[in-house]
Amino acid sequence: MIKVEQLSKEFTLSRKQMTEIGTQASSLRVLDNISFECLPGRIFSLLGPNGAGKTTTLRIISTILSPSGGSVKVCGHDTAKEGAKVRSLIGFLTGTTGLYERLTPDELIAYFAKLNGIDKPVYERRRDELYTLLGMHDFAKKRIGKLSTGMRQKVSIVRTMIHDPEVVVFDEPTAGLDMIAAKNIIELIRDCKHRNKTVIFSSHIMGEVDLLCDDLAIIHKGRILFNDTMEHFRKGMKSENLTEEFIRVVTESN
Amino acid sequence: MKNIITIASKEFLDTLRDKRTLIMMVIIPILIFPLIFSLVTKLQNNVIKKEQSSALVTGIINLDQDNGLQQFLQGQSGLTIIPMEDRVQMEELIRQDSLQIGMVIEEGFTENLDSLRSARVNVYYSETKMTIRQRFSGILSGYTSEVLRERIIAQGLEEGFIEPVKTEYINVASDQEVIGKLAGGFLPYLFVIFCFMGAMYPAIDLFTGEKERKTLETLLTTPVSRFDILVGKMAVVISSGLLSAVLAIVGLFVAVRTTGGMPDFFAGMVSGMLSLYFVLVLLVMLLPLTIFFAGIMIPMTIYAKSYKEAQSILSPMTFFVIFPAIIGLMPGIELTTVTALIPIVNISLATKEVLAGTIQTPLLIITIVSLIAYATISVLFCVRWFGKETHILR
């Protein structure tokens, strides 16, 4: 479970950044008191245009960034105070996630399993299960740099799931992927739901959200514009389709 | 500690599989000296051999001025004499390498010699030929000595007449001291440069490279603390710098041992380094210096967004490393309480003194303590820098 309460985030700007953005202010508020809750066994989607604050929110949940105000609790643990504990409960995956190209999938998975503190017999069993599920045995000993995009995405999935995390965070997980690679990710997200995990994923593609999510928050310019179930979003629609409704909500807020 | 070892092991494996880093860290340091030494020595020996074995073709104007000189020169082996008349033509032939030496015997040469005055010859040569002047000067000296000996005998004098004070200079410094003071600065210069270069590429790859390849974010979401991540990576950067310096030394030893025709003083200096004491003292100084380098480099590589940007930030830093290292090569600059506090300069001067066997223990202690202090400050700065999210995710 993830509980986000009155979360805000400000970045201090350098002179160069102030010039680039064209502002006199020395700081930029990218999240403005946002609150939402993600429940186990449900898929929560954070939907918003580019620069809305989706990645910043997910980075705070994953403890990569610290909040400027408010709090985030993952399975009851505060991200600001119990960072290591929170990270042990999280699996993090993005569409642009890089992998160590000079390692083999076996070496990479072993590395992340060790960093997550998993015993060798446990990680080897999980790794073999995931390899079988994703059909990875054939390229497990090849250098990652030699693998195709689809194969790499499978390696990323195993890396994310090797410690069997309670919470899985997906930041635009299908961005830049072809249809086959994207399909693997969508199946993974569904599988996480069936295994009663808490799933949060960010996207700016309404079709993807419609396909997967149970709960939805629309975020724009650091503020939550809508936060309810997908069912309620559909019921309250004033436009012809979901994409137009999303655009309407965002445009009206400007 | 377990996490640090896990990170360091993975990074070391990753680093050793990176061709670019491997070339800078291992291949160049170990091969550069054997290659340079063997090439230079071979080339130099070939040139010297060629010049010495070839006949010295000598053009002489006014050859008939002195029969004694003419006879003396004709009696020398390896000397081909060509009588000439035009000095300008002779100079041109020397430039074209058709002649190696040209000599003009002054008018009245014999009269001057007979009157016990100095007789003059002008010798023309090209400085571009390494041994020509030396060879011809040796031949002429032989003639001068012969004339001088004849004059002494003719005057009924003793040899002491022309050398009233016979001076012998006796060197009280040991060979080790002479070598250490004169050439000892060269070695720390090499260690420092290879330490820096060896650490630079892994630092860029492990920090900027991780950002550029978008793998850092994933690493930061593991339960491992940022401090452990930093220390694990830093350990590899430091080891790489040290490894690079050690391999350069190994390469130097191999080069000296296997290359013939090495100058004696240089071979002696390198052999002097074989002592356990020297190696230990050197490592005790090199370790904090490499940590200091890593502590300066890593924040810059964390700040840089791309490999290219990191290289453009770090490359100018090489000058700040080379400059103080060169100071150690300069004669007259000694290890004092003040110079012992200047990083890089201190290790350069201290190594020189250790090699010469003239190091003062208090100054060595000041050097080591100051290096440890600089290393500590740079590591603290590095930890602080790595903790800032704006730097990591820039």
XYZ file of C-alpha atoms in Angstrom:
648
model
C 0.000 0.000 0.000
C 1.152 3.546 -0.793
C -0.240 6.564 1.028
C 0.689 10.012 -0.296
C -0.378 12.914 1.900
C -0.072 16.633 1.115
C 3.102 15.925 -0.858
C 4.985 18.875 -2.271
C 8.333 19.214 -3.955
C 10.403 22.273 -4.794
C 13.641 22.345 -6.747
C 16.185 25.092 -6.217
C 17.133 26.624 -9.555
C 20.613 27.636 -10.622
C 21.066 30.964 -12.473
C 21.445 29.023 -15.712
C 18.205 27.129 -15.101
C 16.417 30.396 -14.217
C 17.503 31.845 -17.563
C 16.534 28.692 -19.449
C 13.057 28.590 -17.895
C 12.704 32.383 -18.072
C 11.821 32.945 -14.430
C 12.985 35.288 -11.689
C 12.131 32.775 -8.963
C 15.024 30.873 -7.427
C 12.919 27.745 -6.897
C 10.386 25.738 -8.853
C 7.419 24.009 -7.234
C 6.786 20.806 -9.191
C 4.358 19.127 -6.760
C 1.749 21.086 -4.878
C 0.140 19.286 -1.925
C -0.934 16.138 -3.725
C -2.617 13.243 -1.957
C -3.682 9.782 -3.124
C -3.671 6.161 -2.039
C -2.714 2.976 -3.884
C -4.134 -0.278 -2.570
C -2.829 -3.850 -2.832
C -4.368 -5.934 -5.597
C -5.293 -2.810 -7.571
C -3.518 -0.940 -10.328
C -3.178 2.770 -9.738
C -2.385 5.010 -12.677
C -0.852 8.457 -12.501
C -1.890 10.099 -15.736
C -0.631 13.452 -16.945
C 1.029 15.303 -19.788
C 4.822 15.666 -19.975
C 6.236 17.763 -17.127
C 3.135 17.244 -14.940
C 5.128 15.841 -11.997
C 4.544 12.094 -12.531
C 8.215 11.062 -12.493
C 8.964 13.323 -9.508
C 6.122 11.676 -7.562
C 7.345 8.172 -8.387
C 10.927 9.129 -7.532
C 9.789 10.365 -4.116
C 7.856 7.116 -3.563
C 11.032 5.209 -4.488
C 13.120 7.450 -2.130
C 15.345 8.691 -4.961
C 14.099 12.191 -4.137
C 13.055 13.523 -0.756
C 9.828 15.487 -0.304
C 9.848 19.213 0.454
C 6.591 18.845 2.363
C 3.985 16.239 3.269
C 4.668 12.540 3.523
C 4.717 9.259 1.619
C 4.219 5.931 3.348
C 4.921 2.598 1.662
C 3.415 -0.356 3.551
C 3.325 1.927 6.605
C 6.982 3.009 6.332
C 7.833 6.681 5.853
C 10.021 7.201 2.763
C 11.880 10.101 4.378
C 12.713 8.250 7.597
C 12.964 4.591 6.578
C 14.435 4.835 3.099
C 16.270 1.485 3.098
C 13.193 -0.388 4.374
C 10.973 1.253 1.754
C 13.420 0.415 -1.033
C 13.498 -3.228 0.044
C 9.720 -3.327 -0.539
C 9.809 -1.659 -3.954
C 10.473 -2.811 -7.495
C 11.165 0.064 -9.888
C 10.951 -0.059 -13.677
C 10.906 2.566 -16.401
C 10.668 2.269 -20.177
C 14.067 3.914 -20.498
C 15.756 1.910 -17.744
C 19.318 1.128 -18.716
C 21.114 -2.108 -18.000
C 24.801 -2.837 -17.512
C 25.681 -3.824 -21.052
C 28.973 -5.445 -20.177
C 27.313 -7.917 -17.796
C 25.258 -10.992 -18.688
C 21.638 -11.298 -17.481
C 22.810 -13.907 -14.948
C 25.448 -11.543 -13.529
C 23.072 -8.589 -13.449
C 20.299 -10.508 -11.691
C 22.778 -11.926 -9.159
C 24.043 -8.393 -8.492
C 20.599 -6.939 -7.789
C 19.577 -9.988 -5.748
C 22.643 -9.475 -3.536
C 21.919 -5.746 -3.188
C 18.390 -6.653 -2.108
C 19.820 -9.032 0.480
C 18.319 -12.234 -0.947
C 19.958 -15.546 -0.131
C 21.463 -17.423 -3.057
C 19.116 -20.472 -3.056
C 16.068 -18.186 -2.896
C 17.199 -15.903 -5.682
C 18.278 -18.810 -7.894
C 14.825 -20.409 -7.562
C 13.063 -17.106 -8.327
C 15.388 -16.357 -11.193
C 14.775 -19.770 -12.791
C 10.994 -19.349 -12.411
C 11.101 -15.923 -14.068
C 13.478 -17.133 -16.805
C 11.075 -19.983 -17.629
C 8.080 -17.647 -17.571
C 9.734 -15.154 -19.912
C 11.695 -17.659 -22.017
C 15.098 -16.265 -21.078
C 17.273 -19.349 -20.638
C 18.759 -19.097 -24.144
C 20.331 -15.695 -23.644
C 21.025 -15.722 -19.893
C 24.770 -15.977 -20.436
C 25.140 -13.527 -23.298
C 26.346 -9.964 -22.722
C 23.372 -7.601 -22.368
C 24.908 -5.277 -24.942
C 24.352 -7.987 -27.566
C 20.654 -8.483 -26.759
C 17.619 -7.113 -28.615
C 15.286 -4.512 -27.061
C 12.726 -7.183 -26.222
C 15.319 -9.403 -24.545
C 16.623 -6.441 -22.550
C 13.122 -5.604 -21.393
C 12.749 -9.144 -20.104
C 16.013 -8.753 -18.191
C 14.651 -5.514 -16.707
C 11.510 -7.335 -15.605
C 13.488 -10.067 -13.825
C 15.706 -7.414 -12.240
C 12.607 -5.599 -10.932
C 10.877 -8.699 -9.616
C 13.798 -10.781 -8.319
C 13.212 -9.748 -4.694
C 9.439 -10.271 -4.998
C 8.562 -6.671 -4.029
C 5.288 -5.763 -2.297
C 5.018 -2.556 -4.294
C 5.888 -2.165 -7.964
C 6.507 1.286 -9.430
C 6.379 1.682 -13.198
C 7.425 5.041 -14.648
C 6.126 5.235 -18.230
C 7.083 1.566 -18.586
C 6.251 1.177 -22.265
C 7.837 4.432 -23.476
C 10.128 3.776 -26.422
C 9.294 0.073 -26.616
C 7.953 -1.848 -29.594
C 4.581 -3.631 -29.314
C 6.049 -7.019 -28.329
C 8.248 -5.567 -25.600
C 5.333 -3.409 -24.365
C 3.141 -6.512 -24.216
C 5.578 -8.157 -21.782
C 5.296 -5.151 -19.481
C 1.502 -5.073 -19.632
C 1.411 -8.772 -18.756
C 3.781 -8.138 -15.871
C 1.554 -5.354 -14.508
C -1.503 -7.610 -14.687
C 0.415 -10.445 -13.043
C 1.411 -8.137 -10.172
C -2.248 -7.287 -9.613
C -3.221 -10.961 -9.514
C -0.508 -11.576 -6.951
C -2.063 -8.883 -4.716
C 0.793 -6.435 -5.109
C 0.414 -2.678 -4.982
C 1.008 -1.329 -8.466
C 1.465 2.307 -9.441
C 2.303 3.304 -12.954
C 2.611 6.612 -14.719
C 1.629 7.236 -18.294
C 0.514 9.904 -20.706
C -1.266 7.364 -22.937
C -4.964 7.091 -22.097
C -5.382 3.825 -24.019
C -2.815 2.092 -21.844
C -4.446 3.424 -18.694
C -7.885 2.268 -19.847
C -6.512 -1.195 -20.512
C -4.979 -1.686 -17.101
C -5.931 0.549 -14.262
C -8.476 0.305 -11.464
C -7.771 3.682 -9.882
C -6.751 6.885 -11.581
C -5.210 10.218 -10.644
C -4.824 12.915 -13.274
C -1.924 15.212 -12.491
C -1.100 18.491 -14.203
C 1.375 21.212 -13.235
C 1.993 19.455 -9.923
C -1.664 19.317 -8.887
C -4.139 16.456 -8.773
C -7.107 17.252 -11.009
C -8.939 13.945 -10.611
C -8.522 11.111 -8.115
C -11.027 8.273 -8.107
C -11.700 4.879 -9.613
C -11.517 4.343 -13.358
C -15.167 3.387 -13.234
C -16.156 6.779 -11.804
C -13.987 8.528 -14.406
C -15.862 6.742 -17.192
C -19.240 7.509 -15.626
C -18.497 11.217 -15.244
C -17.201 11.670 -18.791
C -18.382 14.782 -20.661
C -16.456 13.963 -23.853
C -16.889 11.238 -26.458
C -13.894 9.156 -25.508
C -11.372 8.771 -22.718
C -8.534 10.608 -24.484
C -10.722 13.656 -25.185
C -12.010 13.586 -21.621
C -8.429 13.558 -20.321
C -7.567 16.513 -22.581
C -10.717 18.341 -21.432
C -9.845 17.901 -17.752
C -6.302 19.125 -18.314
C -7.314 22.053 -20.566
C -10.017 23.270 -18.191
C -7.548 23.425 -15.356
C -5.280 25.875 -17.220
C 30.465 -3.753 4.281
C 28.865 -6.651 2.395
C 27.094 -4.208 0.072
C 30.293 -2.235 -0.518
C 32.102 -5.444 -1.510
C 29.194 -6.462 -3.797
C 29.236 -3.067 -5.529
C 33.028 -2.922 -5.785
C 33.213 -6.479 -7.218
C 30.592 -5.751 -9.853
C 32.173 -2.416 -10.773
C 35.600 -3.989 -11.058
C 34.266 -6.671 -13.378
C 32.411 -4.052 -15.396
C 35.516 -1.830 -15.566
C 37.768 -4.668 -16.705
C 35.316 -5.406 -19.528
C 35.389 -1.806 -20.757
C 37.973 -1.669 -23.520
C 38.460 2.100 -23.274
C 39.161 1.979 -19.535
C 41.251 -1.160 -19.835
C 43.514 0.452 -22.418
C 44.078 3.552 -20.268
C 44.356 1.655 -16.984
C 46.350 -1.462 -17.903
C 47.631 -1.641 -21.461
C 49.203 1.837 -21.797
C 50.872 1.930 -18.345
C 52.441 -1.509 -18.738
C 53.526 -1.156 -22.357
C 54.492 2.481 -22.671
C 57.960 2.249 -21.115
C 59.125 -0.971 -22.770
C 57.937 0.417 -26.110
C 59.427 3.891 -25.721
C 62.707 2.631 -24.319
C 63.239 -0.085 -26.880
C 62.294 2.174 -29.782
C 64.364 5.159 -28.657
C 67.386 3.073 -27.713
C 67.258 1.102 -30.940
C 66.885 4.233 -33.016
C 69.642 6.053 -31.159
C 72.035 3.100 -31.379
C 71.363 2.714 -35.080
C 72.075 6.376 -35.742
C 75.261 6.367 -33.663
C 76.466 3.100 -35.214
C 75.795 4.363 -38.709
C 77.594 7.648 -38.105
C 80.558 6.025 -36.413
C 81.063 3.312 -39.002
C 80.918 5.643 -41.971
C 84.068 7.421 -43.187
C 84.290 11.068 -42.151
C 84.470 12.830 -45.536
C 86.412 16.020 -44.819
C 86.900 18.946 -47.156
C 90.023 21.001 -46.384
C 90.931 24.431 -47.719
C 94.632 25.422 -47.655
C 95.683 21.847 -47.013
C 99.203 22.631 -48.169
C 99.660 25.204 -45.391
C 101.021 22.602 -43.022
C 102.630 19.329 -43.933
C 102.548 18.072 -40.340
C 98.790 18.433 -40.034
C 98.286 17.024 -43.519
C 100.362 13.956 -42.680
C 98.615 13.521 -39.346
C 95.141 13.619 -40.927
C 96.101 11.281 -43.747
C 97.314 8.809 -41.141
C 93.902 8.661 -39.429
C 91.660 5.730 -40.305
C 88.040 6.488 -41.229
C 88.918 9.909 -42.568
C 88.635 10.724 -46.275
C 90.276 14.022 -47.198
C 89.168 16.122 -50.154
C 91.251 19.258 -50.918
C 88.951 22.206 -51.664
C 89.235 25.891 -52.594
C 85.801 27.472 -52.183
C 84.426 27.865 -48.643
C 80.854 28.650 -49.762
C 80.766 25.514 -51.919
C 82.162 23.515 -48.991
C 79.405 24.743 -46.653
C 76.779 23.840 -49.241
C 78.206 20.327 -49.584
C 78.024 19.896 -45.782
C 74.376 20.964 -45.820
C 73.724 18.420 -48.568
C 75.534 15.757 -46.502
C 78.105 15.167 -49.294
C 80.739 16.298 -46.793
C 80.570 15.709 -43.054
C 83.253 18.164 -42.042
C 84.916 21.184 -43.649
C 88.127 22.766 -42.392
C 89.873 25.992 -43.363
C 93.538 26.186 -42.368
C 94.565 29.816 -41.891
C 97.288 31.453 -43.923
C 100.612 31.261 -42.063
C 99.574 28.217 -40.048
C 103.078 26.655 -40.081
C 104.764 29.973 -39.240
C 102.556 30.448 -36.241
C 103.235 26.942 -34.987
C 106.963 27.331 -35.515
C 106.927 30.635 -33.601
C 105.196 28.860 -30.702
C 101.993 30.869 -31.290
C 98.477 29.529 -31.688
C 97.664 28.470 -35.217
C 94.045 28.651 -36.281
C 91.701 26.331 -38.124
C 87.945 26.865 -38.634
C 85.901 23.693 -38.654
C 82.514 23.614 -40.397
C 79.932 20.965 -39.522
C 76.186 20.398 -39.184
C 74.822 20.122 -35.633
C 72.080 17.887 -37.001
C 74.567 15.021 -37.162
C 74.924 13.728 -33.647
C 78.544 12.544 -33.384
C 80.407 14.275 -36.233
C 81.807 17.174 -34.221
C 82.797 14.888 -31.371
C 84.645 12.489 -33.709
C 86.550 15.226 -35.531
C 87.354 17.093 -32.337
C 88.934 13.894 -30.994
C 91.141 13.652 -34.075
C 92.254 17.298 -33.869
C 92.938 17.001 -30.140
C 95.344 14.208 -30.959
C 97.293 16.535 -33.251
C 97.219 19.386 -30.690
C 98.589 17.063 -27.993
C 101.328 15.870 -30.308
C 102.432 19.464 -31.124
C 102.298 20.380 -27.424
C 104.423 17.404 -26.451
C 107.031 18.346 -29.102
C 107.105 21.960 -27.819
C 107.647 20.860 -24.194
C 110.485 18.578 -25.188
C 112.030 21.285 -27.425
C 111.937 23.791 -24.565
C 113.318 21.280 -22.068
C 110.317 21.699 -19.789
C 108.398 19.354 -17.526
C 104.703 18.516 -18.058
C 103.868 20.488 -14.930
C 104.797 23.670 -16.787
C 101.536 23.698 -18.672
C 99.460 22.409 -15.742
C 100.821 24.147 -12.629
C 97.859 23.074 -10.418
C 96.662 19.561 -10.900
C 93.123 19.361 -9.468
C 91.232 16.227 -8.615
C 87.591 16.521 -7.556
C 86.425 13.796 -5.177
C 82.667 13.173 -4.855
C 81.616 12.347 -1.296
C 77.954 11.733 -2.147
C 76.918 8.141 -2.677
C 75.698 7.017 -6.082
C 72.230 6.536 -4.566
C 72.201 10.146 -3.312
C 73.342 11.553 -6.644
C 70.803 9.505 -8.582
C 67.998 10.313 -6.149
C 68.625 14.061 -6.120
C 69.223 14.444 -9.819
C 66.775 12.054 -11.376
C 64.555 10.877 -8.511
C 61.903 13.473 -9.288
C 61.192 11.775 -12.582
C 59.717 8.671 -10.965
C 57.108 10.305 -8.695
C 56.127 12.381 -11.705
C 55.277 9.140 -13.508
C 53.445 7.633 -10.520
C 51.327 10.739 -10.077
C 50.375 10.998 -13.740
C 49.503 7.318 -14.075
C 47.611 7.368 -10.770
C 45.537 10.255 -12.061
C 44.973 8.883 -15.555
C 44.262 5.382 -14.238
C 41.592 6.712 -11.879
C 40.065 9.187 -14.332
C 38.481 6.802 -16.830
C 36.878 4.442 -14.277
C 35.580 7.534 -12.400
C 33.894 8.795 -15.572
C 32.546 5.356 -16.447
C 31.258 4.493 -12.963
C 29.511 7.797 -12.285
C 28.818 9.780 -15.472
C 28.521 6.557 -17.495
C 25.965 5.213 -15.046
C 23.940 8.414 -15.406
C 24.244 8.398 -19.181
C 23.218 4.735 -19.470
C 20.286 5.436 -17.098
C 21.265 2.704 -14.672
C 21.898 4.969 -11.677
C 18.208 5.408 -10.917
C 17.764 1.630 -10.662
C 20.741 1.338 -8.342
C 19.375 4.094 -6.109
C 16.104 2.171 -5.641
C 17.876 -0.802 -4.022
C 18.030 -0.933 -0.201
C 21.751 -0.101 -0.307
C 22.626 3.321 1.151
C 24.094 6.026 -1.053
C 27.178 6.016 1.146
C 27.762 2.307 0.413
C 27.222 2.888 -3.314
C 29.714 5.753 -3.272
C 32.324 3.855 -1.256
C 31.991 0.725 -3.429
C 32.494 2.708 -6.597
C 35.206 4.873 -5.071
C 37.150 1.758 -4.040
C 37.295 0.723 -7.706
C 38.389 4.199 -8.823
C 41.172 4.223 -6.203
C 42.281 0.653 -7.000
C 42.386 1.503 -10.700
C 44.606 4.540 -10.076
C 46.967 2.517 -7.888
C 46.960 -0.430 -10.285
C 47.807 1.864 -13.149
C 50.768 3.370 -11.258
C 52.022 -0.057 -10.149
C 51.770 -1.403 -13.706
C 53.702 1.615 -14.982
C 56.476 0.770 -12.505
C 56.426 -2.882 -13.563
C 56.657 -1.727 -17.184
C 59.584 0.515 -16.246
C 61.427 -2.368 -14.565
C 60.831 -4.637 -17.520
C 62.011 -1.915 -19.900
C 65.213 -1.272 -17.935
C 65.977 -4.971 -17.538
C 65.316 -5.939 -21.131
C 66.531 -2.902 -23.048
C 70.253 -2.765 -23.726
C 72.165 0.507 -23.981
C 70.240 2.223 -21.165
C 72.149 5.120 -19.495
C 73.845 3.793 -16.328
C 72.410 6.458 -14.020
C 68.855 5.632 -15.109
C 69.280 1.880 -14.786
C 70.822 2.501 -11.346
C 67.949 4.696 -10.261
C 65.331 2.124 -11.210
C 67.288 -0.653 -9.513
C 67.394 1.521 -6.391
C 63.627 1.395 -6.294
C 63.662 -2.326 -5.736
C 64.109 -1.919 -1.977
C 61.153 -2.957 0.156
C 61.446 0.241 2.196
C 61.108 2.443 -0.859
C 58.123 0.529 -2.241
C 56.352 0.623 1.150
C 56.938 4.346 1.693
C 55.796 5.032 -1.835
C 52.568 3.073 -1.393
C 51.859 4.778 1.941
C 52.046 8.130 0.117
C 50.342 7.022 -3.099
C 47.258 5.605 -1.373
C 46.060 8.899 0.193
C 47.064 10.757 -2.980
C 44.877 8.470 -5.105
C 42.014 8.847 -2.604
C 42.501 12.612 -2.864
C 42.319 12.375 -6.678
C 39.192 10.209 -6.502
C 37.604 12.641 -4.048
C 38.137 15.505 -6.485
C 37.227 13.623 -9.663
C 34.070 11.884 -8.490
C 32.030 15.051 -7.699
C 32.903 16.320 -11.187
C 31.853 13.049 -12.808
C 28.644 13.059 -10.765
C 27.929 16.600 -11.941
C 28.579 15.875 -15.643
C 25.622 14.715 -17.716
C 27.566 12.876 -20.381
C 30.882 11.073 -20.899
C 31.936 13.897 -23.210
C 31.118 16.592 -20.646
C 32.998 14.673 -17.939
C 36.055 14.380 -20.162
C 35.980 18.081 -20.968
C 35.775 18.910 -17.235
C 38.479 16.484 -16.131
C 41.003 16.834 -18.949
C 42.107 20.381 -17.991
C 42.641 19.058 -14.473
C 45.579 17.058 -15.815
C 47.558 20.333 -16.011
C 46.935 21.004 -12.317
C 48.392 17.576 -11.604
C 51.330 17.801 -13.993
C 52.429 21.283 -12.892
C 53.123 20.478 -9.219
C 54.621 17.134 -10.263
C 57.063 18.993 -12.507
C 58.126 21.160 -9.561
C 59.538 17.984 -8.045
C 61.761 17.616 -11.091
C 63.246 21.084 -10.713
C 66.689 21.334 -9.095
C 66.997 23.439 -5.957
C 63.475 22.837 -4.666
C 63.738 20.842 -1.467
C 61.305 19.134 0.878
C 60.658 21.621 3.704
C 57.878 22.097 6.249
C 56.088 24.284 3.690
C 56.529 22.123 0.566
C 55.576 19.034 2.610
C 52.101 20.570 2.936
C 51.517 21.100 -0.801
C 49.769 18.098 -2.353
C 51.538 16.382 -5.276
C 54.613 18.628 -4.773
C 55.174 16.922 -1.409
C 54.991 13.354 -2.742
C 57.259 14.312 -5.620
C 59.924 15.835 -3.353
C 59.592 13.197 -0.630
C 60.062 10.342 -3.108
C 63.188 12.054 -4.384
C 64.574 12.272 -0.852
C 63.638 8.670 -0.032
C 65.348 7.454 -3.188
C 68.440 9.514 -2.320
C 68.358 8.147 1.251
C 68.326 11.671 2.705
C 64.715 11.875 3.887
C 64.132 13.453 7.314
C 61.540 11.459 9.261
C 59.594 14.529 10.565
C 59.193 15.825 6.998
C 58.087 12.393 5.788
C 55.494 12.296 8.576
C 54.245 15.807 7.688
C 53.966 14.709 4.044
C 51.969 11.561 4.854
C 49.729 13.305 7.424
C 48.983 16.165 5.036
C 48.165 13.716 2.224
C 45.799 11.838 4.567
C 44.196 15.165 5.566
C 43.637 16.172 1.929
C 42.231 12.713 1.159
C 39.820 12.959 4.114
C 38.622 16.433 3.127
C 38.064 15.384 -0.486
C 36.170 12.217 0.548
C 33.919 14.208 2.911
C 33.213 16.674 0.118
C 32.484 13.770 -2.210
C 30.045 12.120 0.242
C 28.242 15.432 0.691
C 28.091 15.969 -3.074
C 26.775 12.450 -3.786
C 24.073 12.963 -1.154
C 22.574 15.888 -3.045
C 19.746 14.725 -5.308
C 20.132 17.763 -7.581
C 23.667 16.626 -8.446
C 22.815 12.970 -8.987
C 19.740 13.546 -11.114
C 20.979 16.664 -12.912
